[in-house]
Tab-separated table of C-alpha atoms and ligand atoms in Angstrom:
chain	number	residue	atom	x	y	z
O	1	MET	CA	43.006	15.583	-24.066
O	2	GLY	CA	40.757	18.602	-23.601
O	3	PRO	CA	37.548	18.892	-25.561
O	4	ASP	CA	38.438	22.459	-26.520
O	5	LYS	CA	40.091	21.745	-29.860
O	6	ILE	CA	37.039	20.299	-31.540
O	7	GLY	CA	36.771	21.792	-35.012
O	8	GLU	CA	34.072	23.519	-36.925
O	9	ARG	CA	33.246	21.123	-39.762
O	10	VAL	CA	29.567	20.338	-40.131
O	11	SER	CA	28.546	16.877	-41.274
O	12	SER	CA	26.297	14.133	-40.070
O	13	THR	CA	26.313	10.368	-40.082
O	14	ALA	CA	23.482	7.940	-39.654
O	15	VAL	CA	23.778	4.660	-37.791
O	16	SER	CA	20.954	2.198	-37.307
O	17	LEU	CA	20.329	-0.261	-34.500
O	18	GLY	CA	18.786	-3.702	-34.452
O	19	LYS	CA	15.097	-4.158	-35.102
O	20	ARG	CA	14.123	-0.582	-34.330
O	21	ARG	CA	16.598	0.927	-36.745
O	22	TYR	CA	16.701	4.332	-35.193
O	23	ARG	CA	19.027	6.953	-36.479
O	24	VAL	CA	21.997	8.455	-34.754
O	25	LEU	CA	23.161	11.681	-36.329
O	26	ILE	CA	26.691	12.787	-35.516
O	27	GLY	CA	28.051	16.135	-36.562
O	28	GLU	CA	28.540	19.766	-35.758
O	29	GLY	CA	25.988	22.555	-35.579
O	30	LEU	CA	23.111	20.106	-35.235
O	31	LEU	CA	21.354	21.930	-32.376
O	32	GLU	CA	20.791	24.929	-34.619
O	33	GLN	CA	19.027	22.668	-37.097
O	34	LEU	CA	17.182	20.723	-34.418
O	35	GLY	CA	13.666	21.568	-35.580
O	36	ALA	CA	14.344	20.504	-39.149
O	37	LEU	CA	16.141	17.321	-38.066
O	38	VAL	CA	13.294	16.272	-35.792
O	39	ARG	CA	10.697	17.244	-38.395
O	40	HIS	CA	12.276	14.805	-40.793
O	41	HIS	CA	11.359	11.948	-38.441
O	42	LEU	CA	8.285	13.229	-36.650
O	43	SER	CA	5.447	15.526	-37.655
O	44	ARG	CA	4.527	16.433	-34.061
O	45	LYS	CA	5.020	19.988	-32.805
O	46	MET	CA	4.532	20.015	-29.049
O	47	CYS	CA	7.445	18.761	-27.007
O	48	ALA	CA	9.117	18.898	-23.627
O	49	ILE	CA	12.842	19.546	-23.539
O	50	ILE	CA	14.055	17.852	-20.389
O	51	SER	CA	17.474	19.025	-19.255
O	52	ASP	CA	19.478	19.689	-16.109
O	53	ASN	CA	20.155	23.196	-14.820
O	54	ASN	CA	23.828	22.937	-15.740
O	55	VAL	CA	23.354	21.820	-19.332
O	56	ALA	CA	20.355	24.120	-19.821
O	57	ARG	CA	22.547	27.116	-19.026
O	58	PHE	CA	24.793	26.290	-21.978
O	59	LEU	CA	22.482	24.700	-24.473
O	60	ALA	CA	18.747	25.149	-23.841
O	61	GLN	CA	18.422	28.407	-25.697
O	62	ARG	CA	20.106	27.024	-28.811
O	63	ALA	CA	17.863	23.950	-28.734
O	64	GLN	CA	14.691	25.991	-28.194
O	65	GLU	CA	15.515	28.374	-31.018
O	66	GLY	CA	16.436	25.486	-33.299
O	67	LEU	CA	13.023	23.975	-32.651
O	68	LYS	CA	10.985	27.162	-32.859
O	69	SER	CA	12.536	28.129	-36.182
O	70	ALA	CA	10.992	24.983	-37.659
O	71	GLY	CA	7.583	25.636	-36.083
O	72	SER	CA	7.866	23.364	-33.029
O	73	ARG	CA	6.582	24.428	-29.625
O	74	PRO	CA	8.979	23.361	-26.889
O	75	THR	CA	8.438	23.560	-23.119
O	76	LEU	CA	11.688	23.549	-21.175
O	77	ILE	CA	11.714	21.478	-17.978
O	78	THR	CA	14.906	21.394	-15.927
O	79	ILE	CA	15.985	19.228	-13.030
O	80	PRO	CA	18.955	19.801	-10.713
O	81	ALA	CA	22.182	18.407	-12.228
O	82	GLY	CA	23.495	15.150	-10.834
O	83	GLU	CA	22.655	11.528	-10.117
O	84	LYS	CA	20.482	12.464	-7.115
O	85	SER	CA	17.839	13.757	-9.539
O	86	LYS	CA	17.333	10.341	-11.122
O	87	THR	CA	14.343	9.415	-8.953
O	88	LEU	CA	10.742	8.361	-9.325
O	89	GLU	CA	9.683	11.550	-7.526
O	90	GLN	CA	11.557	13.673	-10.045
O	91	ALA	CA	10.030	11.693	-12.934
O	92	GLY	CA	6.589	12.362	-11.426
O	93	ALA	CA	7.350	16.063	-11.081
O	94	ILE	CA	8.390	16.197	-14.743
O	95	CYS	CA	5.140	14.472	-15.774
O	96	ASP	CA	3.158	17.005	-13.708
O	97	GLN	CA	4.892	19.870	-15.493
O	98	MET	CA	4.163	18.249	-18.844
O	99	ILE	CA	0.499	17.927	-17.936
O	100	ALA	CA	0.429	21.581	-16.810
O	101	ALA	CA	1.943	22.562	-20.175
O	102	ARG	CA	-0.877	20.619	-21.889
O	103	LEU	CA	1.411	18.167	-23.578
O	104	ASP	CA	-0.731	15.271	-24.743
O	105	ARG	CA	-0.357	11.912	-26.450
O	106	GLN	CA	0.660	13.699	-29.636
O	107	SER	CA	3.660	15.347	-28.075
O	108	PHE	CA	7.214	14.071	-27.682
O	109	VAL	CA	10.144	14.338	-25.292
O	110	ILE	CA	13.634	15.618	-25.978
O	111	GLY	CA	16.330	14.674	-23.454
O	112	LEU	CA	19.075	17.293	-23.553
O	113	GLY	CA	21.889	16.267	-21.228
O	114	GLY	CA	24.178	13.522	-20.027
O	115	GLY	CA	23.235	10.010	-18.980
O	116	VAL	CA	21.150	11.199	-16.036
O	117	VAL	CA	18.889	13.288	-18.245
O	118	GLY	CA	18.914	10.587	-20.915
O	119	ASP	CA	17.761	7.912	-18.470
O	120	ILE	CA	15.041	9.934	-16.721
O	121	SER	CA	13.735	11.653	-19.876
O	122	GLY	CA	13.546	8.266	-21.616
O	123	PHE	CA	11.673	6.872	-18.640
O	124	VAL	CA	9.224	9.778	-18.691
O	125	ALA	CA	8.732	9.336	-22.450
O	126	ALA	CA	8.035	5.636	-21.874
O	127	ILE	CA	5.327	6.201	-19.255
O	128	TYR	CA	3.738	9.504	-20.271
O	129	HIS	CA	0.372	8.668	-21.835
O	130	ARG	CA	1.680	5.079	-21.965
O	131	GLY	CA	4.569	6.050	-24.174
O	132	ILE	CA	5.455	8.923	-26.494
O	133	PRO	CA	8.504	9.335	-28.754
O	134	HIS	CA	11.863	10.175	-27.243
O	135	VAL	CA	14.605	12.152	-28.947
O	136	GLN	CA	17.969	11.976	-27.229
O	137	ILE	CA	20.517	14.745	-27.414
O	138	PRO	CA	23.405	13.389	-25.350
O	139	THR	CA	25.714	16.140	-24.152
O	140	THR	CA	28.506	14.111	-22.552
O	141	LEU	CA	30.916	11.851	-24.410
O	142	LEU	CA	29.834	9.003	-22.114
O	143	ALA	CA	26.204	9.513	-23.045
O	144	MET	CA	27.037	9.647	-26.757
O	145	VAL	CA	28.988	6.391	-26.818
O	146	ASP	CA	27.075	4.522	-24.158
O	147	SER	CA	23.913	5.572	-22.324
O	148	SER	CA	21.994	6.963	-25.324
O	149	ILE	CA	22.307	3.615	-27.109
O	150	GLY	CA	20.460	0.469	-26.155
O	151	GLY	CA	17.065	1.633	-24.941
O	152	LYS	CA	17.553	1.227	-21.198
O	153	THR	CA	15.764	3.991	-19.301
O	154	GLY	CA	15.071	4.344	-15.617
O	155	VAL	CA	15.581	5.854	-12.214
O	156	ASN	CA	17.322	4.963	-8.968
O	157	THR	CA	15.751	4.143	-5.616
O	158	ARG	CA	17.325	4.420	-2.183
O	159	HIS	CA	18.004	0.680	-2.454
O	160	GLY	CA	20.166	0.961	-5.537
O	161	LYS	CA	20.798	2.343	-8.990
O	162	ASN	CA	18.524	1.810	-11.996
O	163	LEU	CA	16.131	-0.466	-10.075
O	164	ILE	CA	13.042	0.978	-11.734
O	165	GLY	CA	12.899	1.319	-15.480
O	166	VAL	CA	11.727	0.163	-18.863
O	167	PHE	CA	13.158	-0.442	-22.297
O	168	HIS	CA	12.162	2.460	-24.534
O	169	HIS	CA	14.292	3.080	-27.592
O	170	PRO	CA	14.609	6.659	-28.751
O	171	LEU	CA	13.172	7.643	-32.098
O	172	LEU	CA	16.279	9.602	-32.915
O	173	VAL	CA	19.640	10.386	-31.305
O	174	ILE	CA	21.436	13.609	-32.159
O	175	ASP	CA	25.136	13.860	-31.266
O	176	ASP	CA	26.182	17.459	-31.783
O	177	LEU	CA	29.960	17.591	-31.272
O	178	ASP	CA	29.761	21.305	-30.467
O	179	VAL	CA	28.060	20.564	-27.136
O	180	LEU	CA	31.233	18.890	-25.899
O	181	LYS	CA	33.057	22.222	-25.882
O	182	SER	CA	31.577	23.192	-22.527
O	183	LEU	CA	32.068	19.739	-21.006
O	184	PRO	CA	34.633	19.783	-18.149
O	185	ARG	CA	37.842	17.936	-19.021
O	186	ARG	CA	37.349	15.269	-16.343
O	187	GLU	CA	33.882	14.510	-17.697
O	188	PHE	CA	35.260	14.357	-21.234
O	189	ASN	CA	38.029	11.960	-20.258
O	190	GLN	CA	35.745	9.612	-18.356
O	191	GLY	CA	33.937	8.912	-21.638
O	192	PHE	CA	37.168	7.347	-22.862
O	193	ALA	CA	36.947	4.654	-20.195
O	194	GLU	CA	33.843	3.261	-21.938
O	195	ILE	CA	35.511	3.734	-25.326
O	196	ILE	CA	38.615	1.820	-24.191
O	197	LYS	CA	36.320	-0.855	-22.748
O	198	HIS	CA	34.661	-1.190	-26.167
O	199	ALA	CA	38.078	-1.466	-27.817
O	200	VAL	CA	39.239	-4.159	-25.403
O	201	ILE	CA	36.128	-6.306	-25.745
O	202	ALA	CA	35.487	-5.868	-29.448
O	203	ASP	CA	37.885	-3.881	-31.584
O	204	ALA	CA	41.679	-4.281	-31.641
O	205	LYS	CA	41.943	-1.814	-34.521
O	206	MET	CA	40.192	0.914	-32.552
O	207	PHE	CA	42.552	0.116	-29.677
O	208	ARG	CA	45.509	0.918	-31.942
O	209	THR	CA	43.827	4.104	-33.164
O	210	LEU	CA	43.457	5.203	-29.545
O	211	GLN	CA	47.108	4.433	-28.821
O	212	SER	CA	48.100	7.162	-31.260
O	213	TRP	CA	45.134	9.433	-30.502
O	214	LYS	CA	46.161	13.057	-30.704
O	215	ALA	CA	43.518	14.663	-32.771
O	216	THR	CA	40.559	16.243	-31.186
O	217	GLU	CA	39.606	17.163	-34.701
O	218	ALA	CA	35.905	16.857	-35.276
O	219	VAL	CA	36.249	14.258	-38.035
O	220	ALA	CA	38.355	11.923	-35.901
O	221	LEU	CA	36.039	12.288	-32.938
O	222	GLN	CA	33.001	11.831	-35.150
O	223	ARG	CA	34.428	8.603	-36.561
O	224	LEU	CA	35.320	7.379	-33.083
O	225	ILE	CA	31.840	8.061	-31.685
O	226	LYS	CA	30.258	6.346	-34.674
O	227	ARG	CA	32.425	3.265	-34.234
O	228	ASN	CA	31.544	3.047	-30.544
O	229	ILE	CA	27.859	3.297	-31.291
O	230	GLU	CA	28.271	0.470	-33.802
O	231	ILE	CA	30.044	-1.707	-31.256
O	232	LYS	CA	27.459	-1.145	-28.540
O	233	SER	CA	24.472	-1.469	-30.868
O	234	LYS	CA	25.803	-4.662	-32.417
O	235	ILE	CA	26.116	-6.266	-28.990
O	236	VAL	CA	22.726	-4.930	-27.880
O	237	ALA	CA	21.064	-6.151	-31.076
O	238	LYS	CA	22.111	-9.727	-30.232
O	239	ASP	CA	20.589	-9.512	-26.747
O	240	GLU	CA	18.259	-6.560	-26.548
O	241	ARG	CA	16.669	-7.523	-23.223
O	242	ASP	CA	19.825	-8.590	-21.446
O	243	GLN	CA	18.859	-12.259	-21.404
O	244	THR	CA	21.419	-14.365	-23.251
O	245	GLY	CA	24.596	-13.018	-21.675
O	246	GLU	CA	25.797	-11.282	-24.839
O	247	ARG	CA	24.867	-7.838	-23.515
O	248	ALA	CA	26.666	-8.679	-20.282
O	249	LEU	CA	29.966	-8.382	-22.189
O	250	LEU	CA	29.425	-4.617	-21.989
O	251	ASN	CA	29.896	-4.981	-18.235
O	252	PHE	CA	33.601	-5.690	-18.689
O	253	GLY	CA	35.412	-3.901	-15.856
O	254	HIS	CA	32.144	-2.966	-14.166
O	255	THR	CA	31.976	-5.531	-11.338
O	256	VAL	CA	35.016	-4.079	-9.596
O	257	GLY	CA	34.310	-0.614	-11.076
O	258	HIS	CA	30.904	-0.435	-9.391
O	259	ALA	CA	32.395	-1.582	-6.081
O	260	ILE	CA	34.998	1.195	-6.309
O	261	GLU	CA	32.291	3.746	-7.074
O	262	ARG	CA	30.378	2.612	-4.003
O	263	ALA	CA	33.449	2.459	-1.785
O	264	GLY	CA	34.064	6.096	-2.749
O	265	ASN	CA	30.446	6.931	-1.806
O	266	TYR	CA	29.762	7.873	-5.434
O	267	ARG	CA	31.605	11.139	-4.844
O	268	ARG	CA	35.241	10.270	-5.116
O	269	PHE	CA	35.273	8.824	-8.606
O	270	LEU	CA	33.306	9.525	-11.714
O	271	HIS	CA	31.847	6.358	-13.209
O	272	GLY	CA	34.498	6.233	-15.950
O	273	GLU	CA	37.284	6.723	-13.420
O	274	ALA	CA	36.091	3.813	-11.291
O	275	LEU	CA	35.656	1.809	-14.492
O	276	SER	CA	39.280	2.495	-15.424
O	277	LEU	CA	40.400	0.749	-12.222
O	278	GLY	CA	37.793	-1.966	-12.757
O	279	ILE	CA	39.194	-2.636	-16.231
O	280	ILE	CA	42.675	-3.062	-14.772
O	281	ALA	CA	41.341	-5.535	-12.185
O	282	ALA	CA	39.490	-7.416	-14.944
O	283	CYS	CA	42.764	-7.606	-16.883
O	284	ALA	CA	44.567	-9.144	-13.885
O	285	ILE	CA	41.792	-11.750	-13.646
O	286	SER	CA	41.967	-12.306	-17.407
O	287	ILE	CA	45.692	-13.057	-17.148
O	288	ARG	CA	44.865	-15.778	-14.591
O	289	ARG	CA	41.713	-17.191	-16.120
O	290	ALA	CA	41.743	-16.389	-19.827
O	291	GLY	CA	45.399	-16.356	-20.835
O	292	LEU	CA	45.616	-12.613	-21.465
O	293	ALA	CA	49.256	-11.764	-22.187
O	294	PRO	CA	50.724	-9.471	-19.490
O	295	ASP	CA	52.088	-7.078	-22.128
O	296	GLN	CA	48.537	-6.599	-23.445
O	297	ARG	CA	47.424	-5.717	-19.906
O	298	ASP	CA	50.288	-3.208	-19.783
O	299	ALA	CA	49.156	-1.675	-23.077
O	300	ILE	CA	45.619	-1.288	-21.696
O	301	VAL	CA	46.918	0.399	-18.535
O	302	ASP	CA	49.075	2.760	-20.638
O	303	LEU	CA	46.088	3.673	-22.768
O	304	LEU	CA	43.908	4.463	-19.744
O	305	ARG	CA	46.705	6.653	-18.387
O	306	ARG	CA	46.942	8.459	-21.708
O	307	PHE	CA	43.388	9.689	-21.177
O	308	GLU	CA	44.203	10.834	-17.652
O	309	LEU	CA	42.194	8.038	-16.081
O	310	PRO	CA	43.285	6.596	-12.718
O	311	THR	CA	45.347	3.412	-12.851
O	312	LYS	CA	46.176	3.109	-9.140
O	313	LEU	CA	43.923	3.220	-6.105
O	314	PRO	CA	44.541	6.269	-3.936
O	315	LYS	CA	46.517	5.341	-0.809
O	316	ASN	CA	43.713	6.322	1.528
O	317	LEU	CA	41.207	3.992	-0.113
O	318	PRO	CA	42.309	0.537	1.034
O	319	SER	CA	41.561	-2.378	-1.259
O	320	GLU	CA	39.823	-4.184	1.665
O	321	LYS	CA	37.117	-1.545	1.606
O	322	ILE	CA	36.404	-2.358	-2.022
O	323	PHE	CA	36.477	-6.047	-1.386
O	324	ASP	CA	34.002	-5.611	1.484
O	325	VAL	CA	31.561	-3.977	-0.917
O	326	LEU	CA	32.090	-6.773	-3.447
O	327	LYS	CA	31.430	-9.522	-0.911
O	328	PHE	CA	27.928	-8.213	-0.388
O	329	ASP	CA	27.222	-7.911	-4.094
O	330	LYS	CA	24.137	-10.022	-4.887
O	331	LYS	CA	25.951	-11.483	-7.894
O	332	PHE	CA	28.214	-13.448	-5.554
O	333	GLU	CA	25.515	-14.931	-3.383
O	334	ASP	CA	25.820	-18.530	-4.525
O	335	GLY	CA	29.614	-18.398	-4.634
O	336	LYS	CA	29.706	-18.586	-8.426
O	337	VAL	CA	30.651	-15.458	-10.279
O	338	ARG	CA	29.830	-14.614	-13.862
O	339	PHE	CA	32.748	-12.446	-14.795
O	340	VAL	CA	33.651	-10.909	-18.138
O	341	VAL	CA	37.228	-11.694	-19.161
O	342	THR	CA	39.327	-10.814	-22.184
O	343	PRO	CA	41.652	-13.454	-23.666
O	344	ARG	CA	43.232	-10.781	-25.918
O	345	ILE	CA	42.560	-7.169	-26.895
O	346	GLY	CA	39.512	-7.144	-29.169
O	347	ALA	CA	37.727	-10.141	-27.635
O	348	ALA	CA	35.711	-10.956	-24.507
O	349	ARG	CA	33.740	-13.816	-23.024
O	350	LEU	CA	31.860	-14.724	-19.870
O	351	ALA	CA	33.791	-16.943	-17.473
O	352	ASN	CA	32.159	-19.069	-14.792
O	353	ASP	CA	35.332	-20.112	-13.026
O	354	VAL	CA	36.381	-16.772	-11.545
O	355	THR	CA	36.471	-17.002	-7.751
O	356	LEU	CA	36.147	-14.358	-5.090
O	357	ASP	CA	39.801	-15.015	-4.307
O	358	ASP	CA	40.771	-14.127	-7.880
O	359	ILE	CA	38.938	-10.862	-7.469
O	360	ARG	CA	40.504	-10.186	-4.072
O	361	GLU	CA	43.967	-10.694	-5.575
O	362	ALA	CA	43.197	-8.417	-8.521
O	363	VAL	CA	41.857	-5.647	-6.286
O	364	LYS	CA	44.935	-5.936	-4.029
O	365	GLN	CA	47.176	-5.278	-7.024
O	366	LEU	CA	45.448	-1.964	-7.783
C	1	NAD	N1	20.892	3.735	-20.068
C	1	NAD	C1	22.072	3.191	-20.161
C	1	NAD	O1	22.287	2.218	-20.896
C	1	NAD	C2	23.211	3.781	-19.370
C	1	NAD	C3	24.526	3.394	-19.650
C	1	NAD	C4	25.562	4.026	-18.958
C	1	NAD	C5	25.278	4.981	-18.002
C	1	NAD	N2	23.977	5.327	-17.738
C	1	NAD	C6	23.657	6.339	-16.745
C	1	NAD	O2	24.244	7.569	-17.148
C	1	NAD	C7	24.461	8.375	-16.009
C	1	NAD	C8	25.837	9.005	-16.113
C	1	NAD	O3	25.887	9.791	-17.264
C	1	NAD	P1	26.861	11.058	-17.388
C	1	NAD	O4	28.226	10.655	-17.014
C	1	NAD	O5	26.622	11.644	-18.724
C	1	NAD	O6	26.386	11.967	-16.158
C	1	NAD	P2	25.509	13.305	-16.032
C	1	NAD	O7	24.301	13.263	-16.865
C	1	NAD	O8	25.316	13.505	-14.575
C	1	NAD	O9	26.488	14.438	-16.581
C	1	NAD	C9	27.688	14.699	-15.900
C	1	NAD	C10	27.828	16.188	-15.520
C	1	NAD	O10	28.173	16.944	-16.674
C	1	NAD	C11	27.285	18.032	-16.844
C	1	NAD	N3	27.159	18.222	-18.302
C	1	NAD	C12	26.578	17.377	-19.168
C	1	NAD	N4	26.754	17.815	-20.420
C	1	NAD	C13	27.458	18.971	-20.343
C	1	NAD	C14	27.961	19.877	-21.306
C	1	NAD	N5	27.815	19.651	-22.614
C	1	NAD	N6	28.624	20.970	-20.879
C	1	NAD	C15	28.822	21.176	-19.539
C	1	NAD	N7	28.387	20.339	-18.581
C	1	NAD	C16	27.714	19.246	-18.983
C	1	NAD	C17	26.018	17.607	-16.161
C	1	NAD	O11	25.251	18.722	-15.764
C	1	NAD	C18	26.560	16.822	-14.965
C	1	NAD	O12	26.903	17.717	-13.947
C	1	NAD	C19	24.268	7.478	-14.804
C	1	NAD	O13	23.027	7.774	-14.197
C	1	NAD	C20	24.230	6.075	-15.390
C	1	NAD	O14	23.414	5.181	-14.645
C	1	NAD	C21	22.970	4.735	-18.409
C	2	ZN	ZN1	29.716	2.047	-17.636
């Protein structure tokens, strides 16, 4: 499933979320119209485009020209590509560059990039002059269907991921399908792990659509992205601040997925790849604890494979290593585990009766 066959058709769709009701535009050729699109929502002119050096190479010029043609005055600020840039120091350096460029309270921030840029640019927008508007232009499939929605922004510390952050919803999200053309195939496919997760926890119909997914036609992809945004925003709207447990359903597959990411030193697997294995482990636990039918688990595994996602642990990564990481997970401290299970494709719930042994068994089967 390469991203290369995405078509040319230009259209846009608006989706709104919860109380804030921000817009998500999905279509083609949107970067070229960026200035006009932003203008429609915001009368400010001065802005910082925050991007990473990789994405900037492909897309910064188009974004800058799109803005300038509508009278905006963008300052481009780039950070090195990759998770290691998501730090407080880097956020401070971005703020310093914004101050040097004389961006004031009346300015705004555009995040042009994947989840890393989305998270750090949102964080900067939240703290700069105590908060200025944030426009997200996600450039990975994962960022379009997941990280750009829900208002979580933040940075990592050496003690762990996303430990410092704030909720700051964007004013506007712009999903330009054209940007996906330069996205490496592995990065494109990992977005499908989150999409399949959404299908398993909330949408059996989308699951069936994915089972016969051939088209990388823009319309099909546009519809799929829109549906995923709806699923995530509906869950987030019920539990915006992650307090009632509803939002936790989005963590399906992530307990084991995160452990696999860590066991691979965050280099071996992309997040979506580790999630793919985490989903399979969560299915094994769901068979035991939630009555998931084994043939539904098999259908989920087949679907992950269809998108070239891993479904077996590599031989040289023993399951004990993953279990060792899990044992030290703070979530398991009091012996009780809150684990997201699926009783059938299209539904999910939190279970309190999952034991560490259940998880050990599920990881062993990978
Ligand atoms: N805020 C949230 O709710 C939330 C949810 C999920 C994930 N996240 C965060 O998202 C991050 C992961 O996001 P990601 O997978 O998008 O990673 P990423 O931002 O690191 O992007 C992945 C790679 O693809 C490159 N890239 C991005 N767009 C490209 C394009 N159009 N063409 C060519 N190359 C491109 C980037 O330079 C990078 O090397 C993590 O930091 C994670 O914590 C946040
Ligand atoms: Zn995830």
